[in-house]
GROMACS .gro file of C-alpha atoms in nm:
model
  259
    1MET     CA    1   9.408   3.894  14.805
    2ALA     CA    2   9.229   4.015  15.118
    3ALA     CA    3   8.964   3.790  15.261
    4TYR     CA    4   8.605   3.908  15.230
    5ASP     CA    5   8.257   3.783  15.391
    6THR     CA    6   8.007   3.949  15.138
    7ILE     CA    7   8.183   3.951  14.799
    8LEU     CA    8   8.423   3.764  14.578
    9VAL     CA    9   8.728   3.931  14.459
   10GLU     CA   10   8.963   3.795  14.168
   11ALA     CA   11   9.198   3.940  13.915
   12ARG     CA   12   9.121   3.794  13.541
   13GLY     CA   13   9.431   3.940  13.344
   14ALA     CA   14   9.426   4.296  13.377
   15VAL     CA   15   9.046   4.303  13.470
   16GLY     CA   16   8.948   4.334  13.847
   17LEU     CA   17   8.635   4.120  13.915
   18ILE     CA   18   8.409   4.198  14.205
   19THR     CA   19   8.099   3.971  14.258
   20LEU     CA   20   7.837   4.062  14.521
   21ASN     CA   21   7.783   3.749  14.734
   22ARG     CA   22   7.476   3.751  14.972
   23PRO     CA   23   7.288   3.481  14.806
   24LYS     CA   24   7.013   3.440  15.068
   25ALA     CA   25   6.959   3.794  15.088
   26LEU     CA   26   6.963   3.835  14.714
   27ASN     CA   27   7.285   4.026  14.736
   28ALA     CA   28   7.106   4.298  14.965
   29LEU     CA   29   7.371   4.602  14.996
   30SER     CA   30   7.452   4.557  15.387
   31ASP     CA   31   7.684   4.821  15.548
   32GLN     CA   32   7.934   4.517  15.567
   33LEU     CA   33   7.904   4.462  15.183
   34MET     CA   34   7.946   4.814  15.117
   35THR     CA   35   8.249   4.840  15.332
   36GLU     CA   36   8.421   4.536  15.155
   37LEU     CA   37   8.312   4.686  14.819
   38GLY     CA   38   8.492   4.978  14.910
   39ARG     CA   39   8.809   4.789  15.004
   40ALA     CA   40   8.832   4.594  14.709
   41LEU     CA   41   8.774   4.883  14.490
   42ASP     CA   42   9.076   5.082  14.686
   43GLY     CA   43   9.269   4.752  14.630
   44PHE     CA   44   9.212   4.743  14.232
   45GLU     CA   45   9.269   5.128  14.219
   46ALA     CA   46   9.624   5.069  14.375
   47ASP     CA   47   9.694   4.778  14.169
   48ASP     CA   48   9.896   4.872  13.855
   49ALA     CA   49   9.818   4.544  13.696
   50ILE     CA   50   9.463   4.625  13.684
   51GLY     CA   51   9.345   4.838  13.422
   52ALA     CA   52   8.943   4.812  13.442
   53ILE     CA   53   8.717   4.667  13.699
   54VAL     CA   54   8.395   4.493  13.660
   55VAL     CA   55   8.108   4.463  13.942
   56THR     CA   56   7.874   4.172  13.916
   57GLY     CA   57   7.627   3.969  14.112
   58SER     CA   58   7.445   3.649  14.087
   59ASP     CA   59   7.215   3.496  13.799
   60LYS     CA   60   6.923   3.571  14.001
   61ALA     CA   61   7.014   3.897  14.148
   62PHE     CA   62   7.274   4.203  14.101
   63ALA     CA   63   7.143   4.342  14.417
   64ALA     CA   64   6.797   4.352  14.531
   65GLY     CA   65   6.822   4.683  14.694
   66ALA     CA   66   6.990   4.824  15.032
   67ASP     CA   67   6.955   4.623  15.343
   68ILE     CA   68   6.610   4.720  15.462
   69LYS     CA   69   6.660   4.559  15.806
   70GLU     CA   70   6.969   4.797  15.892
   71ALA     CA   71   6.789   5.097  15.745
   72ALA     CA   72   6.443   5.058  15.920
   73GLY     CA   73   6.544   5.184  16.262
   74PHE     CA   74   6.696   5.492  16.155
   75THR     CA   75   6.572   5.844  16.271
   76PHE     CA   76   6.613   6.162  16.070
   77ILE     CA   77   6.891   6.280  16.296
   78GLY     CA   78   7.025   5.917  16.320
   79ALA     CA   79   7.063   5.887  15.925
   80HIS     CA   80   7.198   6.247  15.897
   81LYS     CA   81   7.495   6.208  16.155
   82ALA     CA   82   7.578   5.868  16.019
   83ASN     CA   83   7.578   5.986  15.652
   84PHE     CA   84   7.400   5.692  15.587
   85ILE     CA   85   7.439   5.549  15.252
   86THR     CA   86   7.643   5.836  15.049
   87ALA     CA   87   7.955   5.812  15.260
   88LYS     CA   88   8.047   5.462  15.125
   89TRP     CA   89   7.789   5.412  14.830
   90GLU     CA   90   7.997   5.688  14.625
   91ARG     CA   91   8.290   5.490  14.617
   92LEU     CA   92   8.253   5.299  14.276
   93ALA     CA   93   8.120   5.619  14.137
   94ALA     CA   94   8.482   5.790  14.249
   95CYS     CA   95   8.661   5.531  14.078
   96ARG     CA   96   8.926   5.665  13.828
   97LYS     CA   97   8.989   5.345  13.655
   98PRO     CA   98   8.698   5.254  13.438
   99THR     CA   99   8.408   5.044  13.600
  100ILE     CA  100   8.132   4.814  13.425
  101ALA     CA  101   7.856   4.703  13.582
  102ALA     CA  102   7.750   4.336  13.468
  103VAL     CA  103   7.386   4.316  13.558
  104ALA     CA  104   7.149   3.978  13.534
  105GLY     CA  105   6.844   3.940  13.751
  106TYR     CA  106   6.720   4.190  13.980
  107ALA     CA  107   6.883   4.527  14.014
  108LEU     CA  108   6.633   4.717  14.251
  109GLY     CA  109   6.660   5.018  14.450
  110GLY     CA  110   7.006   5.063  14.588
  111GLY     CA  111   7.108   4.774  14.328
  112CYS     CA  112   6.987   4.984  14.042
  113GLU     CA  113   7.144   5.302  14.216
  114LEU     CA  114   7.491   5.108  14.245
  115ALA     CA  115   7.478   4.986  13.905
  116MET     CA  116   7.437   5.343  13.763
  117MET     CA  117   7.750   5.463  13.956
  118ALA     CA  118   7.950   5.250  13.708
  119ASP     CA  119   8.083   5.391  13.395
  120PHE     CA  120   7.826   5.169  13.198
  121ILE     CA  121   7.601   4.873  13.245
  122LEU     CA  122   7.590   4.558  13.030
  123ALA     CA  123   7.268   4.394  13.102
  124ALA     CA  124   7.194   4.018  13.084
  125ASP     CA  125   6.879   3.937  12.881
  126THR     CA  126   6.721   3.857  13.237
  127ALA     CA  127   6.796   4.199  13.378
  128GLN     CA  128   6.539   4.409  13.562
  129PHE     CA  129   6.568   4.743  13.693
  130ALA     CA  130   6.365   4.927  13.935
  131LEU     CA  131   6.359   5.221  14.212
  132PRO     CA  132   6.057   5.082  14.427
  133GLU     CA  133   6.151   5.277  14.725
  134VAL     CA  134   5.821   5.463  14.736
  135THR     CA  135   5.662   5.134  14.828
  136ILE     CA  136   5.830   5.136  15.144
  137GLY     CA  137   5.770   5.480  15.277
  138THR     CA  138   6.103   5.655  15.112
  139ILE     CA  139   6.254   5.781  14.806
  140PRO     CA  140   6.584   5.672  14.608
  141GLY     CA  141   6.885   5.799  14.852
  142ALA     CA  142   7.195   5.689  14.677
  143GLY     CA  143   7.166   5.899  14.356
  144GLY     CA  144   6.861   5.708  14.184
  145THR     CA  145   6.639   6.008  14.130
  146GLN     CA  146   6.938   6.216  13.976
  147ARG     CA  147   7.133   5.958  13.752
  148LEU     CA  148   6.811   5.775  13.617
  149THR     CA  149   6.679   6.092  13.518
  150ARG     CA  150   7.004   6.184  13.325
  151LEU     CA  151   7.004   5.857  13.163
  152VAL     CA  152   6.667   5.802  13.056
  153GLY     CA  153   6.523   6.139  13.079
  154LYS     CA  154   6.229   6.300  13.315
  155SER     CA  155   5.931   6.133  13.194
  156LYS     CA  156   6.059   5.786  13.212
  157ALA     CA  157   6.253   5.836  13.545
  158MET     CA  158   5.951   6.010  13.699
  159GLU     CA  159   5.731   5.713  13.620
  160MET     CA  160   5.986   5.455  13.787
  161VAL     CA  161   6.024   5.643  14.062
  162LEU     CA  162   5.660   5.743  14.131
  163SER     CA  163   5.508   5.399  14.031
  164ALA     CA  164   5.786   5.168  14.109
  165ARG     CA  165   5.754   5.043  13.767
  166ARG     CA  166   6.033   4.786  13.639
  167MET     CA  167   6.230   4.804  13.324
  168ASP     CA  168   6.347   4.493  13.159
  169ALA     CA  169   6.668   4.455  12.977
  170VAL     CA  170   6.533   4.543  12.620
  171GLU     CA  171   6.373   4.859  12.739
  172ALA     CA  172   6.672   4.950  12.956
  173GLU     CA  173   6.868   4.949  12.640
  174ARG     CA  174   6.639   5.120  12.428
  175ALA     CA  175   6.601   5.415  12.701
  176GLY     CA  176   6.974   5.427  12.721
  177LEU     CA  177   7.012   5.302  13.093
  178VAL     CA  178   7.249   5.019  12.978
  179SER     CA  179   7.498   4.975  12.695
  180ARG     CA  180   7.408   4.647  12.565
  181VAL     CA  181   7.199   4.327  12.652
  182ILE     CA  182   7.381   4.007  12.615
  183PRO     CA  183   7.274   3.658  12.685
  184ALA     CA  184   7.284   3.582  13.069
  185ALA     CA  185   7.528   3.275  13.015
  186GLU     CA  186   7.774   3.512  12.839
  187LEU     CA  187   7.739   3.830  13.077
  188VAL     CA  188   8.053   3.817  13.309
  189ASP     CA  189   8.281   3.682  13.040
  190GLU     CA  190   8.172   3.943  12.802
  191ALA     CA  191   8.192   4.214  13.087
  192VAL     CA  192   8.551   4.087  13.136
  193ARG     CA  193   8.649   4.077  12.749
  194VAL     CA  194   8.543   4.472  12.736
  195GLY     CA  195   8.745   4.524  13.043
  196GLU     CA  196   9.050   4.344  12.879
  197ARG     CA  197   9.017   4.578  12.587
  198ILE     CA  198   8.996   4.868  12.781
  199ALA     CA  199   9.290   4.768  13.001
  200ALA     CA  200   9.514   4.701  12.698
  201LEU     CA  201   9.503   5.075  12.616
  202SER     CA  202   9.686   5.341  12.754
  203ARG     CA  203   9.593   5.381  13.119
  204PRO     CA  204   9.638   5.758  13.153
  205ILE     CA  205   9.456   5.841  12.786
  206VAL     CA  206   9.181   5.615  12.911
  207MET     CA  207   9.118   5.789  13.230
  208MET     CA  208   9.144   6.125  13.060
  209ALA     CA  209   8.853   6.004  12.830
  210LYS     CA  210   8.674   5.899  13.121
  211ASP     CA  211   8.688   6.267  13.260
  212ALA     CA  212   8.594   6.405  12.954
  213VAL     CA  213   8.279   6.184  12.914
  214ASN     CA  214   8.174   6.280  13.287
  215ALA     CA  215   8.225   6.649  13.206
  216ALA     CA  216   7.940   6.576  12.957
  217TYR     CA  217   7.733   6.403  13.196
  218GLU     CA  218   7.764   6.669  13.466
  219THR     CA  219   7.819   7.014  13.302
  220THR     CA  220   7.653   7.241  13.049
  221LEU     CA  221   7.756   7.177  12.682
  222ALA     CA  222   7.968   7.495  12.678
  223GLU     CA  223   8.176   7.412  12.988
  224GLY     CA  224   8.191   7.039  12.892
  225VAL     CA  225   8.359   7.119  12.542
  226LYS     CA  226   8.589   7.350  12.727
  227VAL     CA  227   8.704   7.065  12.948
  228GLU     CA  228   8.729   6.812  12.668
  229ARG     CA  229   8.943   7.065  12.471
  230ARG     CA  230   9.204   7.087  12.780
  231ILE     CA  231   9.212   6.739  12.833
  232PHE     CA  232   9.265   6.707  12.452
  233TYR     CA  233   9.567   6.933  12.464
  234ALA     CA  234   9.692   6.751  12.786
  235THR     CA  235   9.726   6.416  12.600
  236PHE     CA  236  10.000   6.581  12.392
  237ALA     CA  237  10.218   6.583  12.711
  238THR     CA  238  10.216   6.194  12.725
  239GLU     CA  239  10.444   5.960  12.595
  240ASP     CA  240  10.156   5.751  12.489
  241GLN     CA  241  10.017   6.026  12.264
  242LYS     CA  242  10.353   6.017  12.071
  243GLU     CA  243  10.366   5.655  12.049
  244GLY     CA  244  10.001   5.589  11.950
  245MET     CA  245  10.013   5.840  11.645
  246THR     CA  246  10.364   5.715  11.563
  247ALA     CA  247  10.239   5.353  11.565
  248PHE     CA  248   9.942   5.458  11.352
  249ALA     CA  249  10.157   5.606  11.085
  250GLU     CA  250  10.385   5.321  11.098
  251LYS     CA  251  10.116   5.063  11.060
  252ARG     CA  252  10.202   4.861  11.400
  253HIS     CA  253  10.035   4.815  11.702
  254ALA     CA  254  10.123   5.098  11.987
  255ASP     CA  255  10.353   4.993  12.267
  256TRP     CA  256  10.191   5.164  12.574
  257LYS     CA  257  10.406   5.296  12.856
  258ASN     CA  258  10.138   5.408  13.077
  259ARG     CA  259  10.268   5.758  13.096
   0.00000   0.00000   0.00000
């Protein structure tokens, strides 16, 4: 496994686990951290032994935002030329393998935006979500205004973006921002267990299912249904579809070949 300075990376069975690790800065998302996160994601994507990826932080903070010290000196032209944030930050959203954000403590600003780039969020009962960028004279720049609105609706997203109000884990689950709320002490283990369940299934079928759900998130209903149907038909070209349906008929566990 490659050496990293700002993250911890390990494989737990078929699950890749990435832990953000800048404790003195509450895991503020520096350029170095985002570069290393991208490298770790690239490695797990290329590893056939890995079927799902979990990204987490500390008990106190998933990530308390972007590194403001790095951002403060930018001009408009400088930020534009550097493609600040978007060039590296979208790597998690671009993963083909299933991704889970396991969030405890603060997920503020860029930390909230990063969590929303995962396929789904499991939240500790200590989690707090916010997009407080207006309080420092800017707005969310890594998809926060777009993803939060799609997840929780315009009214709640508008309140959070305009007032910087924090949302706790219970409200986040009720609003649809997170999938489930889990006791903080059990968060990472549960996220890995969910990852293991996903990784134990047919890898190509899981990726196809992910593509279909993303189509619902990103397109109209009519277009999404068309995408789903094309993907559904495509599953019948795989060996795993034949094995899955045969195993069901024979009342046994499927022996996935991932092809």
